[in-house]
Coordinates of C-alpha atoms and ligand atoms in Angstrom, one line a residue:
M194 CA 67.0 124.6 118.5
G195 CA 64.4 121.8 120.9
I196 CA 63.1 120.4 117.6
V197 CA 64.8 117.1 118.5
K198 CA 62.8 114.8 120.4
C199 CA 64.4 111.4 120.0
V200 CA 68.1 110.4 118.8
G201 CA 68.9 107.8 116.8
I202 CA 73.1 105.9 117.5
L203 CA 74.0 103.2 114.9
T204 CA 77.5 102.2 114.7
S205 CA 78.5 101.1 111.5
G206 CA 81.7 100.1 109.3
G207 CA 84.8 99.1 111.0
D208 CA 84.1 98.1 114.5
A209 CA 86.8 99.9 116.9
P210 CA 87.4 99.7 120.9
G211 CA 85.6 102.8 122.5
M212 CA 83.1 102.4 120.3
N213 CA 80.4 101.3 123.5
A214 CA 82.4 103.9 125.4
A215 CA 80.6 106.3 123.1
I216 CA 77.6 104.4 122.7
R217 CA 76.9 104.7 126.1
A218 CA 78.1 109.0 126.4
V219 CA 75.8 109.2 123.6
T220 CA 73.1 107.9 124.8
R221 CA 73.5 109.2 129.2
A222 CA 74.1 112.8 127.6
A223 CA 71.0 112.7 125.6
I224 CA 68.5 110.9 128.4
Y225 CA 70.6 113.6 131.0
N226 CA 69.4 116.6 127.8
G227 CA 65.6 115.0 127.8
L228 CA 66.0 113.1 124.6
Q229 CA 65.0 109.6 123.7
V230 CA 67.5 107.7 122.3
K231 CA 67.3 104.6 120.1
G232 CA 70.0 102.3 119.0
I233 CA 69.8 101.1 115.4
Y234 CA 71.7 97.3 115.3
R235 CA 73.9 96.2 112.5
G236 CA 74.9 99.8 111.0
Y237 CA 72.9 101.3 108.0
R238 CA 71.5 97.8 107.7
G239 CA 69.1 97.8 111.1
L240 CA 67.5 101.3 109.8
I241 CA 66.8 99.0 106.5
T242 CA 65.9 95.1 108.4
D243 CA 64.2 97.4 111.3
E244 CA 66.5 96.2 114.0
I245 CA 65.7 99.8 116.5
V246 CA 64.5 99.5 120.3
E247 CA 64.3 101.8 122.7
F248 CA 67.3 102.7 125.3
K249 CA 67.6 103.3 128.7
S250 CA 70.4 104.1 130.7
Q251 CA 70.5 100.6 131.5
N252 CA 70.8 100.1 128.3
V253 CA 74.3 100.7 128.6
S254 CA 75.5 100.1 131.8
N255 CA 78.9 98.2 132.4
I256 CA 79.8 98.3 129.2
I257 CA 82.5 101.4 128.9
Q258 CA 85.3 98.7 129.6
L259 CA 84.0 96.4 126.2
G260 CA 85.9 96.7 123.0
G261 CA 83.6 95.9 120.2
T262 CA 80.3 97.4 120.1
I263 CA 77.3 96.2 121.7
L264 CA 75.0 98.3 118.7
K265 CA 77.1 95.4 116.1
T266 CA 78.5 96.5 113.6
A267 CA 77.6 95.9 109.9
R268 CA 79.1 97.1 105.9
C269 CA 75.5 97.4 104.2
K270 CA 75.7 98.0 100.1
E271 CA 72.0 98.7 99.9
F272 CA 72.3 102.2 101.4
T273 CA 74.4 103.4 99.4
T274 CA 71.4 102.8 97.0
P275 CA 68.7 105.9 96.7
E276 CA 66.2 103.6 97.2
G277 CA 67.6 101.2 100.7
R278 CA 67.9 105.0 102.0
K279 CA 63.9 105.8 101.6
I280 CA 63.9 102.5 103.2
A281 CA 66.0 103.7 106.3
Y282 CA 64.2 106.9 106.1
E283 CA 60.8 105.6 106.4
A284 CA 62.1 103.6 109.7
M285 CA 63.5 106.3 111.2
Q286 CA 59.7 108.4 110.9
R287 CA 57.9 104.7 111.8
H288 CA 60.3 105.6 115.6
G289 CA 60.3 108.9 114.9
I290 CA 63.5 109.0 115.7
D291 CA 64.4 112.9 114.6
A292 CA 68.5 112.7 114.2
L293 CA 71.0 110.8 114.5
V294 CA 75.4 109.5 115.9
I295 CA 76.9 108.1 113.3
I296 CA 80.0 106.8 115.4
G297 CA 82.3 105.1 112.4
G298 CA 85.1 105.9 109.5
D299 CA 84.7 107.2 105.6
G300 CA 82.7 105.4 104.4
S301 CA 80.2 105.6 107.5
L302 CA 80.4 109.6 107.6
T303 CA 80.4 109.8 103.6
G304 CA 77.0 108.2 104.0
A305 CA 75.8 109.8 106.7
R306 CA 76.1 112.9 104.6
I307 CA 74.4 111.8 101.7
F308 CA 71.7 110.6 103.3
A309 CA 71.4 114.1 105.6
Q310 CA 71.7 116.3 102.5
E311 CA 68.4 114.1 101.3
Y312 CA 66.5 114.1 103.5
N313 CA 67.3 117.1 105.4
I314 CA 67.9 115.3 109.1
P315 CA 70.2 116.1 111.6
C316 CA 73.3 114.2 111.5
I317 CA 76.5 113.8 113.8
G318 CA 79.5 111.8 113.0
L319 CA 81.8 110.7 115.7
P320 CA 85.6 109.7 113.8
G321 CA 85.5 105.7 115.2
T322 CA 88.6 104.3 113.4
I323 CA 91.8 102.0 114.8
D324 CA 92.6 104.1 111.6
N325 CA 93.5 107.8 112.8
D326 CA 92.6 108.4 108.7
L327 CA 89.8 111.7 109.6
Y328 CA 91.3 115.3 109.0
G329 CA 90.2 117.6 111.7
T330 CA 90.5 115.6 114.5
D331 CA 93.6 114.8 116.7
T332 CA 92.5 111.2 117.0
T333 CA 89.5 109.0 116.6
I334 CA 88.3 106.6 119.2
G335 CA 89.8 103.3 118.9
Y336 CA 93.2 104.4 117.6
D337 CA 95.0 104.6 120.8
T338 CA 93.9 100.9 121.6
A339 CA 95.4 99.7 118.4
L340 CA 98.5 101.5 118.9
N341 CA 99.0 100.2 122.2
T342 CA 98.2 96.8 120.7
I343 CA 100.7 96.7 118.3
L344 CA 103.0 97.5 121.2
D345 CA 102.4 94.6 123.0
A346 CA 103.0 92.4 120.1
V347 CA 106.2 94.0 118.4
D348 CA 107.5 93.7 121.7
K349 CA 107.6 90.3 122.0
I350 CA 108.0 89.3 118.5
R351 CA 111.3 91.4 119.7
D352 CA 112.0 89.1 122.0
T353 CA 112.5 85.9 119.0
A354 CA 114.0 88.4 116.5
T355 CA 116.8 89.1 119.0
S356 CA 117.2 85.7 119.9
H357 CA 117.4 84.4 116.0
D358 CA 119.3 87.5 115.2
R359 CA 116.1 87.8 112.6
L360 CA 114.8 90.8 110.4
F361 CA 110.6 91.0 110.5
F362 CA 108.2 92.3 109.3
V363 CA 105.0 93.6 111.2
E364 CA 102.7 94.5 109.2
V365 CA 100.0 96.4 110.7
M366 CA 96.3 97.5 109.9
G367 CA 95.6 101.7 109.1
R368 CA 94.2 101.7 105.6
D369 CA 95.9 103.9 103.5
A370 CA 97.1 105.7 106.6
G371 CA 100.3 105.4 108.0
F372 CA 99.7 106.3 111.9
L373 CA 99.8 103.2 112.8
A374 CA 102.7 102.3 111.7
L375 CA 104.8 104.8 112.2
N376 CA 103.5 105.7 115.7
G377 CA 103.8 101.3 116.6
A378 CA 107.3 101.8 115.1
I379 CA 108.5 104.6 117.2
A380 CA 107.0 103.2 120.6
S381 CA 108.4 99.7 120.1
G382 CA 111.3 101.3 118.9
A383 CA 111.5 99.2 115.4
E384 CA 114.0 100.3 113.1
A385 CA 111.7 101.4 110.5
A386 CA 108.6 102.2 109.3
I387 CA 107.7 101.9 106.0
I388 CA 104.1 104.1 105.3
P389 CA 101.6 104.8 102.1
E390 CA 101.5 108.3 101.9
F391 CA 105.9 108.1 100.8
S392 CA 105.3 104.9 98.7
T393 CA 105.1 107.0 95.6
E394 CA 108.1 109.5 97.0
V395 CA 110.9 107.1 97.3
D396 CA 111.9 102.7 98.0
Q397 CA 111.1 103.1 101.5
L398 CA 112.7 99.1 101.9
E399 CA 116.3 100.7 100.2
E400 CA 116.8 103.3 102.1
F401 CA 116.2 101.4 105.0
I402 CA 118.8 99.0 103.5
K403 CA 121.1 101.7 103.5
S404 CA 120.8 103.7 106.2
G405 CA 123.0 101.0 107.7
F406 CA 120.5 98.2 108.6
R407 CA 121.9 95.7 110.6
K408 CA 125.4 97.3 111.2
S409 CA 125.2 97.7 114.7
K410 CA 121.9 96.1 115.3
N411 CA 121.8 92.1 115.7
S412 CA 118.2 91.9 115.1
S413 CA 115.7 94.0 113.4
I414 CA 112.0 95.2 113.4
V415 CA 110.1 97.2 110.5
I416 CA 106.4 97.4 110.7
V417 CA 104.7 97.7 107.2
A418 CA 101.1 99.4 106.4
E419 CA 98.9 97.1 104.8
S420 CA 98.0 98.6 101.9
E421 CA 97.7 98.5 98.7
L422 CA 100.5 101.4 98.3
T423 CA 102.8 99.3 100.5
G424 CA 102.3 95.9 99.2
G425 CA 102.5 95.0 102.4
A426 CA 105.0 92.7 104.7
M427 CA 105.1 89.6 102.3
H428 CA 105.5 91.7 99.6
Y429 CA 109.3 93.3 101.4
A430 CA 110.0 90.1 103.1
E431 CA 109.8 88.4 99.0
R432 CA 112.1 91.7 97.9
V433 CA 114.6 91.4 100.7
K434 CA 115.1 87.2 100.3
N435 CA 116.0 88.1 96.6
E436 CA 117.8 91.0 96.5
Y437 CA 119.2 90.4 100.4
P438 CA 119.7 86.3 100.8
Q439 CA 121.9 86.8 103.5
Y440 CA 119.1 87.9 106.2
D441 CA 117.3 85.8 108.0
V442 CA 113.4 87.3 107.1
R443 CA 110.3 86.6 108.7
V444 CA 106.4 87.7 108.1
T445 CA 104.0 89.2 111.0
I446 CA 101.2 90.1 110.3
L447 CA 99.2 91.4 112.7
G448 CA 95.5 91.1 111.6
H449 CA 92.2 91.6 113.4
L450 CA 94.1 91.2 116.6
Q451 CA 94.6 94.4 116.3
R452 CA 90.9 95.6 116.2
G453 CA 89.6 94.1 119.5
G454 CA 91.0 94.4 123.8
S455 CA 89.6 97.1 126.3
P456 CA 89.6 100.9 125.4
T457 CA 92.6 102.5 126.8
A458 CA 91.5 104.8 129.5
H459 CA 92.8 107.8 126.6
D460 CA 89.8 106.2 124.4
R461 CA 87.8 105.9 126.9
I462 CA 87.9 109.8 127.2
L463 CA 87.8 110.7 124.6
A464 CA 84.7 108.4 123.4
S465 CA 83.0 110.0 126.6
R466 CA 83.6 113.4 125.4
L467 CA 83.3 112.9 121.9
G468 CA 79.6 111.1 122.6
A469 CA 78.8 114.0 125.0
A470 CA 79.9 116.9 122.6
A471 CA 77.2 115.0 120.0
I472 CA 74.4 116.1 122.2
D473 CA 75.5 119.2 122.8
A474 CA 75.9 119.7 119.4
I475 CA 72.6 118.5 118.3
M476 CA 70.7 120.8 120.8
E477 CA 72.8 124.0 119.4
D478 CA 71.1 122.7 116.4
Q479 CA 73.8 121.9 114.6
R480 CA 74.0 118.5 111.6
N481 CA 76.3 117.2 109.6
V482 CA 79.3 117.9 111.7
M483 CA 81.8 115.6 112.7
I484 CA 82.7 115.6 116.8
G485 CA 86.7 115.8 116.9
I486 CA 88.9 117.0 119.4
E487 CA 92.1 119.3 118.7
N488 CA 94.4 121.1 120.3
D489 CA 92.7 119.3 123.2
E490 CA 89.2 121.0 122.8
I491 CA 85.7 119.8 121.2
V492 CA 85.2 121.1 117.4
Y493 CA 82.6 120.7 114.7
V494 CA 83.9 119.1 111.2
P495 CA 81.3 120.1 108.2
F496 CA 81.5 116.5 106.7
S497 CA 83.0 117.8 104.0
K498 CA 86.1 118.4 104.9
A499 CA 86.5 114.9 107.2
I500 CA 85.9 112.8 104.9
K501 CA 87.1 114.4 101.5
N502 CA 91.1 115.9 103.3
D503 CA 93.5 113.1 103.5
K504 CA 95.1 113.5 107.1
P505 CA 98.4 114.8 106.8
I506 CA 101.5 112.5 108.9
K507 CA 103.5 114.5 109.9
R508 CA 107.4 115.0 109.0
E509 CA 108.9 114.5 112.4
L510 CA 107.4 111.8 113.8
V511 CA 109.5 110.4 110.7
N512 CA 112.4 112.1 111.4
V513 CA 112.2 111.1 115.6
L514 CA 112.5 107.2 114.4
R515 CA 115.0 107.6 111.7
A516 CA 117.6 109.4 114.9
L517 CA 116.5 106.8 117.1
S518 CA 116.8 103.9 115.2
I519 CA 120.4 104.0 114.2
Ligands
ADP274 P1 84.3 103.2 107.6 O1 82.8 103.3 108.4 O2 84.7 102.0 108.3 O3 85.0 103.5 106.5 P2 83.1 101.7 105.4 O4 83.6 102.3 104.1 O5 82.9 100.0 105.4 O6 83.4 101.3 106.6 O7 81.5 102.0 105.2 C1 80.2 102.1 106.4 C2 79.6 101.8 105.4 O8 78.4 103.1 104.9 C3 79.1 101.3 104.1 O9 78.8 99.6 104.2 C4 77.8 101.9 103.6 O10 76.3 101.2 103.9 C5 77.9 103.5 104.2 N1 78.5 103.8 103.1 C6 80.2 104.2 102.7 N2 80.0 105.0 101.6 C7 78.7 105.1 101.1 C8 78.2 106.0 100.4 N3 79.2 106.7 99.0 N4 77.2 106.1 100.0 C9 76.2 106.1 101.1 N5 76.2 105.2 102.1 C10 78.2 105.0 102.1

């Protein structure tokens, strides 16, 4: 214990609201525990290009309410090569950084795992992604805020859908995970969600039409998860236009607005707890784990487990949506 003196912190991959709250929490908790903190800009790229500065408590003042990430984020191809990671390691040595906290998604934690194995560096991951697709944690930083953004957008779309008796396909983010689509559909009272998890099981559009779409309603909203597995909202709109030309179909792709905005209370609290726990983990000599939250308790999830496993969608949620959309 006690071998770590200086922690480097970076945000990597897709940005998510609440990353700033996590940066603040890691920085303050580290300083509280007597550690030095170095902020690394633009994810792993900042290690390679040497964009590294000392962070004091004031560096993270007034950021808890901000979306995005003050440390910036990037995707860095060079870091996926052994040569790139060697340059990154040398920068860490120059700056005296002896542990890393990485805030990011699946890809970022994969990079952390490889880096940690190669150079024997304690790496702690925080699940920062709106997609909620990391195994071993009930929720991820940014997911709740994105869900609320979807809710706000769909409420507005419903006004126009109802006025014109239209069928709307609303595409939401989530990569290959349907959490945003499914819970977004339940929360907004949408008629159905088309999610990648079930794309190979059933024809979800056919199910929706068969289940009596529009028997008792004059408008409908279907949330579609963006994914190669679903084909996206445009794909379904085209199908309906061809197969059911009597319906007035429209598409809205919510896109990057789902990534922005001030984090919700839930995401700020989550990020604060996870950030503080990352420093607890370092003080306890933990390494190569993602900090998660399960049943409201902090858990340490080995990278191998968090990355390799697909987080399952609860069937109960699918049943709730089906029952409530009649
Ligand atoms: P996310 O973390 O949001 O899933 P990406 O998948 O784009 O985002 O990954 C972010 C960064 O993590 C990549 O640009 C790269 O620098 C690093 N990374 C991803 N996969 C690997 C890998 N297999 N080996 C090394 N680094 C990786």
